């Protein structure tokens, strides 16, 4: 017998960025909200994703800064890594942020259910105990209902045949983030966002890294000029990148393993990091008769407002087939709440969402790549400017990278509406803001060129690139 505990305006399943954003935003709009979370509030992003990954990348940045300090006349000596302290700091950052989200949920009177949620018909969500509490005498399934339900179950790591994750030799991002020491050698399978961030971080900390990517280039989705800068930087720093390769398995041996690559040399390594994408966390989530459908890969199927096939049930974040980014999850969470409130929200333009990849050099972009824009039939004009000519980049000693802007060509041949802004270089994840606004505001080159950029800044390079497209130039 399952007792019915409560009825809510909205029941959210999953407490990651998508789920907690819907709960916080919905509660701020006056809705009575329940949030069901089976493992950890903050989800992948706060616990084993964005935050710990960026914290370790920042550690690599500090290491580089100290190692290069003599160039500035600061003699700090050879830096030493105390990995236990690194891990403690990373965990402290994670714990503080998770604690902050919990406080916000409490402050907005969101009821958090600690358990595994499964959706049944008629908006019924069964919450079962998980983990240590499972089978505990004092805990049993409860059932809660909502006028609306938001599925925000997120995603989990996946691997490939022949690479069983053991957490010591073969790891996914979950294990890398808590590894007990920095390995001497590493093979990274998959040169996407996770692969490039980890390759960069480990290489900066002294690991000899080989990236094995199945496609002809790393960083799928990035403009080719951006990818080229990252590939050259990796090569210069001794990261070997092999593209268009197929890994077939590995042979564990003394102190590591040997990764077999079809048609290419095997690679001996201490650890293998499998970063070949993630899969939606939807197995067992939907009981019979919900009316919610999933596709072949397990993604919940939704329309442009994140509505599933069942009236009153929305799905958001990594469990739907949209860009798997925390801020996209936030945005979809808010969209779902606005829709629940009957406010006729604008769908998200997924092609124009901002991307930030925190490898060195950093990558940030919004909008069309040059190739995709041409393929879609746009007549385009583009311009590129390099950080090597930027005064702030010279001051901080990080001159690798460029800004590239793509605009639609007007009938008179001049550059018109800005279609894409692509950046690679120092702190570009913090510089994308104005490019993102320009793309999403559908601003023209002439409109943006009229704005003043502060000097000396890295963001001047965006202004220089835009100005170049007007036919006149300063730098
Ligand atoms: P998740 O964060 O996966 O959260 C889902 C939550 O739901 C989990 O806590 C899970 O326990 C819970 N759950 C699942 N099923 C149930 C159930 N049935 N009942 C109860 N609870 C359930 N994105 C960025 O934007 N920027 C970055 O820099 C970035 N870096 C990343 C680095 C790494 C290493 C990884 C792995 C990911 C990174 N991402 C980044 C992606 C980002 O973490 C995800 O896009 C984001 O976490 C998705 O949010 P979500 O709420 O949809 O899902
Ligand atoms: P991804 O989809 O970005 O990249 C996976 C890569 O692995 C692709 O290049 C793919 O071609 C390659 N691949 C797949 N199978 C392979 C195989 N058998 N052998 C060799 N290569 C293979 O996935 P990733 O890096 O795992 O990240 C998952 C998602 O998490 C990203 O798509 C992104 O949405 C999110 N993320 C975002 C970050 C950010 O915004 N800074 C950072 C990390 C992750």
Short mmCIF file of C-alpha atoms in Angstrom, two decimals, residues 113-360:
data_model
loop_
_atom_site.label_atom_id
_atom_site.label_comp_id
_atom_site.label_asym_id
_atom_site.label_seq_id
_atom_site.Cartn_x
_atom_site.Cartn_y
_atom_site.Cartn_z
CA UNK A 113 12.22 14.42 -1.43
CA UNK A 114 15.32 12.30 -1.06
CA UNK A 115 14.60 9.26 -3.25
CA UNK A 116 14.20 7.73 -6.68
CA UNK A 117 11.24 9.19 -8.56
CA UNK A 118 9.26 7.29 -11.15
CA UNK A 119 6.43 8.79 -13.15
CA UNK A 120 3.15 6.91 -13.46
CA UNK A 121 -0.14 7.88 -15.13
CA UNK A 122 -2.14 10.91 -13.91
CA UNK A 123 0.94 12.87 -12.75
CA UNK A 124 1.65 10.41 -9.94
CA UNK A 125 5.29 10.25 -8.90
CA UNK A 126 6.39 7.30 -6.76
CA UNK A 127 9.38 8.12 -4.60
CA UNK A 128 11.41 5.09 -3.47
CA UNK A 129 14.29 5.11 -1.00
CA UNK A 130 17.74 4.65 -2.53
CA UNK A 131 21.28 4.05 -1.31
CA UNK A 132 21.88 3.46 2.37
CA UNK A 133 18.26 4.02 3.27
CA UNK A 134 17.05 1.37 0.80
CA UNK A 135 15.18 -1.37 2.60
CA UNK A 136 15.30 0.59 5.84
CA UNK A 137 12.33 -0.24 8.02
CA UNK A 138 11.35 3.37 8.49
CA UNK A 139 11.31 4.15 4.78
CA UNK A 140 8.86 3.03 2.17
CA UNK A 141 7.62 4.26 -1.17
CA UNK A 142 5.48 7.34 -1.10
CA UNK A 143 3.40 8.84 -3.85
CA UNK A 144 3.14 12.51 -4.63
CA UNK A 145 1.16 14.24 -7.34
CA UNK A 146 1.38 17.52 -9.17
CA UNK A 147 -0.82 19.61 -11.43
CA UNK A 148 2.31 19.59 -13.56
CA UNK A 149 5.39 17.36 -13.64
CA UNK A 150 8.83 18.33 -14.94
CA UNK A 151 11.22 15.50 -15.78
CA UNK A 152 14.81 16.66 -15.24
CA UNK A 153 16.58 13.30 -14.85
CA UNK A 154 19.78 14.41 -16.61
CA UNK A 155 22.45 12.15 -18.03
CA UNK A 156 25.17 9.73 -17.01
CA UNK A 157 28.54 8.63 -18.33
CA UNK A 158 28.81 6.01 -21.02
CA UNK A 159 31.64 3.89 -22.30
CA UNK A 160 32.42 1.81 -25.40
CA UNK A 161 32.79 -1.95 -25.89
CA UNK A 162 36.14 -3.24 -24.67
CA UNK A 163 36.58 -0.48 -22.10
CA UNK A 164 34.95 -1.64 -18.86
CA UNK A 165 35.25 1.18 -16.32
CA UNK A 166 37.26 -0.01 -13.29
CA UNK A 167 37.98 3.43 -11.85
CA UNK A 168 41.74 2.83 -11.77
CA UNK A 169 42.92 2.17 -15.30
CA UNK A 170 39.75 2.87 -17.29
CA UNK A 171 37.92 5.95 -16.07
CA UNK A 172 35.10 8.23 -17.11
CA UNK A 173 34.84 11.88 -16.07
CA UNK A 174 33.29 10.76 -12.75
CA UNK A 175 36.51 9.01 -11.72
CA UNK A 176 38.98 11.48 -13.24
CA UNK A 177 37.60 14.25 -11.07
CA UNK A 178 38.46 12.28 -7.93
CA UNK A 179 41.61 10.51 -9.10
CA UNK A 180 44.10 10.01 -6.25
CA UNK A 181 47.12 11.33 -8.20
CA UNK A 182 48.07 12.91 -11.48
CA UNK A 183 49.01 10.08 -13.88
CA UNK A 184 52.29 10.07 -15.80
CA UNK A 185 50.55 9.06 -19.03
CA UNK A 186 46.92 9.13 -20.19
CA UNK A 187 44.95 8.16 -23.28
CA UNK A 188 41.78 10.19 -23.76
CA UNK A 189 39.22 8.49 -26.01
CA UNK A 190 36.96 11.17 -27.55
CA UNK A 191 38.13 14.70 -28.27
CA UNK A 192 34.89 16.52 -27.41
CA UNK A 193 34.36 19.06 -24.64
CA UNK A 194 35.20 16.68 -21.78
CA UNK A 195 38.13 15.07 -23.59
CA UNK A 196 39.76 18.39 -24.49
CA UNK A 197 39.26 19.89 -21.02
CA UNK A 198 40.81 16.85 -19.32
CA UNK A 199 43.62 16.51 -21.90
CA UNK A 200 44.52 20.15 -21.34
CA UNK A 201 44.30 19.96 -17.54
CA UNK A 202 46.37 16.79 -17.23
CA UNK A 203 48.96 17.94 -19.75
CA UNK A 204 49.43 21.24 -17.90
CA UNK A 205 50.01 19.24 -14.71
CA UNK A 206 52.70 17.12 -16.36
CA UNK A 207 50.85 14.09 -17.83
CA UNK A 208 51.87 12.84 -21.27
CA UNK A 209 48.47 12.80 -23.05
CA UNK A 210 47.28 11.11 -26.28
CA UNK A 211 43.81 11.98 -27.60
CA UNK A 212 42.14 9.39 -29.84
CA UNK A 213 39.18 10.84 -31.75
CA UNK A 214 36.97 8.94 -34.20
CA UNK A 215 35.98 11.96 -36.31
CA UNK A 216 38.32 13.88 -38.65
CA UNK A 217 38.66 16.70 -36.10
CA UNK A 218 38.35 17.27 -32.37
CA UNK A 219 35.76 19.58 -30.80
CA UNK A 220 32.72 18.74 -32.94
CA UNK A 221 30.45 21.74 -33.44
CA UNK A 222 33.25 24.33 -33.27
CA UNK A 223 34.28 26.52 -36.19
CA UNK A 224 37.25 25.03 -38.06
CA UNK A 225 39.52 28.04 -37.36
CA UNK A 226 38.88 27.63 -33.63
CA UNK A 227 39.59 23.90 -33.70
CA UNK A 228 42.81 24.53 -35.59
CA UNK A 229 44.09 26.87 -32.87
CA UNK A 230 43.35 24.28 -30.16
CA UNK A 231 44.94 21.47 -32.20
CA UNK A 232 48.10 23.54 -32.79
CA UNK A 233 48.30 24.51 -29.13
CA UNK A 234 47.90 20.88 -28.05
CA UNK A 235 50.61 19.80 -30.50
CA UNK A 236 53.02 22.50 -29.33
CA UNK A 237 52.51 21.39 -25.73
CA UNK A 238 53.19 17.75 -26.58
CA UNK A 239 49.60 16.47 -26.52
CA UNK A 240 49.34 13.93 -29.33
CA UNK A 241 46.02 14.13 -31.17
CA UNK A 242 45.11 11.29 -33.52
CA UNK A 243 41.89 11.89 -35.43
CA UNK A 244 39.85 9.56 -37.64
CA UNK A 245 40.94 6.55 -35.58
CA UNK A 246 39.12 3.51 -34.21
CA UNK A 247 40.08 2.07 -30.84
CA UNK A 248 39.41 -1.65 -30.62
CA UNK A 249 40.24 -2.56 -27.02
CA UNK A 250 43.08 -2.61 -24.52
CA UNK A 251 45.45 -5.09 -22.91
CA UNK A 252 46.12 -4.39 -19.22
CA UNK A 253 49.65 -5.12 -18.05
CA UNK A 254 52.25 -3.88 -15.61
CA UNK A 255 51.46 -0.38 -14.37
CA UNK A 256 48.71 0.33 -16.88
CA UNK A 257 47.47 -0.89 -20.23
CA UNK A 258 48.06 -0.81 -23.97
CA UNK A 259 45.28 0.73 -26.06
CA UNK A 260 44.84 -0.86 -29.47
CA UNK A 261 44.11 1.44 -32.39
CA UNK A 262 43.03 0.03 -35.76
CA UNK A 263 45.58 0.82 -38.47
CA UNK A 264 47.77 2.83 -36.10
CA UNK A 265 50.36 2.28 -33.37
CA UNK A 266 49.11 0.98 -30.00
CA UNK A 267 49.50 3.41 -27.08
CA UNK A 268 50.94 2.33 -23.72
CA UNK A 269 49.38 4.29 -20.88
CA UNK A 270 48.78 4.37 -17.13
CA UNK A 271 45.13 5.44 -17.48
CA UNK A 272 42.41 5.60 -20.13
CA UNK A 273 39.79 8.35 -19.96
CA UNK A 274 36.64 7.48 -21.90
CA UNK A 275 34.84 10.68 -22.92
CA UNK A 276 32.65 9.63 -25.83
CA UNK A 277 29.45 11.45 -24.89
CA UNK A 278 26.76 10.81 -22.28
CA UNK A 279 23.42 9.03 -22.22
CA UNK A 280 20.07 10.17 -20.83
CA UNK A 281 19.22 8.93 -17.36
CA UNK A 282 15.74 7.65 -18.25
CA UNK A 283 15.95 3.90 -17.68
CA UNK A 284 13.14 2.80 -15.36
CA UNK A 285 11.90 6.37 -14.98
CA UNK A 286 8.57 5.96 -16.77
CA UNK A 287 5.99 3.50 -15.51
CA UNK A 288 3.34 2.14 -17.91
CA UNK A 289 0.66 4.41 -19.26
CA UNK A 290 2.27 7.84 -18.77
CA UNK A 291 1.96 8.89 -22.41
CA UNK A 292 5.54 10.19 -22.27
CA UNK A 293 7.68 8.78 -25.08
CA UNK A 294 11.44 8.32 -25.46
CA UNK A 295 13.45 7.97 -28.66
CA UNK A 296 15.77 5.07 -29.55
CA UNK A 297 18.63 6.56 -27.52
CA UNK A 298 16.44 7.10 -24.45
CA UNK A 299 15.90 10.87 -24.75
CA UNK A 300 12.44 12.03 -23.68
CA UNK A 301 10.64 13.40 -26.74
CA UNK A 302 9.42 17.01 -26.42
CA UNK A 303 8.15 19.89 -28.54
CA UNK A 304 9.75 23.35 -28.77
CA UNK A 305 8.39 24.24 -25.33
CA UNK A 306 9.71 21.09 -23.68
CA UNK A 307 6.20 19.55 -23.51
CA UNK A 308 6.16 15.74 -23.66
CA UNK A 309 3.44 13.66 -25.29
CA UNK A 310 1.51 13.65 -21.98
CA UNK A 311 -0.49 16.77 -21.17
CA UNK A 312 0.92 18.50 -18.07
CA UNK A 313 4.30 16.76 -18.26
CA UNK A 314 7.42 18.64 -19.39
CA UNK A 315 11.01 17.37 -19.78
CA UNK A 316 14.17 19.47 -19.71
CA UNK A 317 17.96 19.35 -19.54
CA UNK A 318 20.26 16.49 -20.49
CA UNK A 319 17.43 13.94 -20.65
CA UNK A 320 16.09 15.63 -23.82
CA UNK A 321 18.01 15.84 -27.10
CA UNK A 322 19.15 19.48 -26.88
CA UNK A 323 22.67 20.82 -26.14
CA UNK A 324 23.80 19.15 -22.91
CA UNK A 325 24.77 22.29 -21.04
CA UNK A 326 23.93 23.44 -17.53
CA UNK A 327 22.75 26.87 -18.68
CA UNK A 328 20.54 25.28 -21.35
CA UNK A 329 19.01 23.22 -18.53
CA UNK A 330 18.42 26.44 -16.53
CA UNK A 331 16.79 28.05 -19.54
CA UNK A 332 14.58 25.05 -20.32
CA UNK A 333 13.55 24.90 -16.66
CA UNK A 334 12.41 28.52 -16.76
CA UNK A 335 10.71 27.97 -20.14
CA UNK A 336 8.74 25.02 -18.72
CA UNK A 337 7.63 27.08 -15.70
CA UNK A 338 6.57 30.01 -17.91
CA UNK A 339 4.60 27.55 -20.04
CA UNK A 340 3.00 25.99 -16.95
CA UNK A 341 1.98 29.52 -15.92
CA UNK A 342 0.37 29.97 -19.36
CA UNK A 343 2.66 32.84 -20.33
CA UNK A 344 3.27 31.82 -23.95
CA UNK A 345 7.10 31.76 -23.70
CA UNK A 346 9.43 32.02 -26.71
CA UNK A 347 11.07 28.71 -27.61
CA UNK A 348 14.86 28.53 -27.19
CA UNK A 349 16.95 29.02 -30.34
CA UNK A 350 19.37 26.18 -29.75
CA UNK A 351 21.76 27.17 -32.52
CA UNK A 352 22.40 30.46 -30.76
CA UNK A 353 23.00 29.27 -27.20
CA UNK A 354 26.38 30.19 -25.71
CA UNK A 355 29.08 27.51 -25.46
CA UNK A 356 32.18 27.72 -23.28
CA UNK A 357 34.88 25.04 -23.27
CA UNK A 358 37.55 25.58 -20.64
CA UNK A 359 40.59 23.82 -22.09
CA UNK A 360 43.69 25.92 -22.78
#
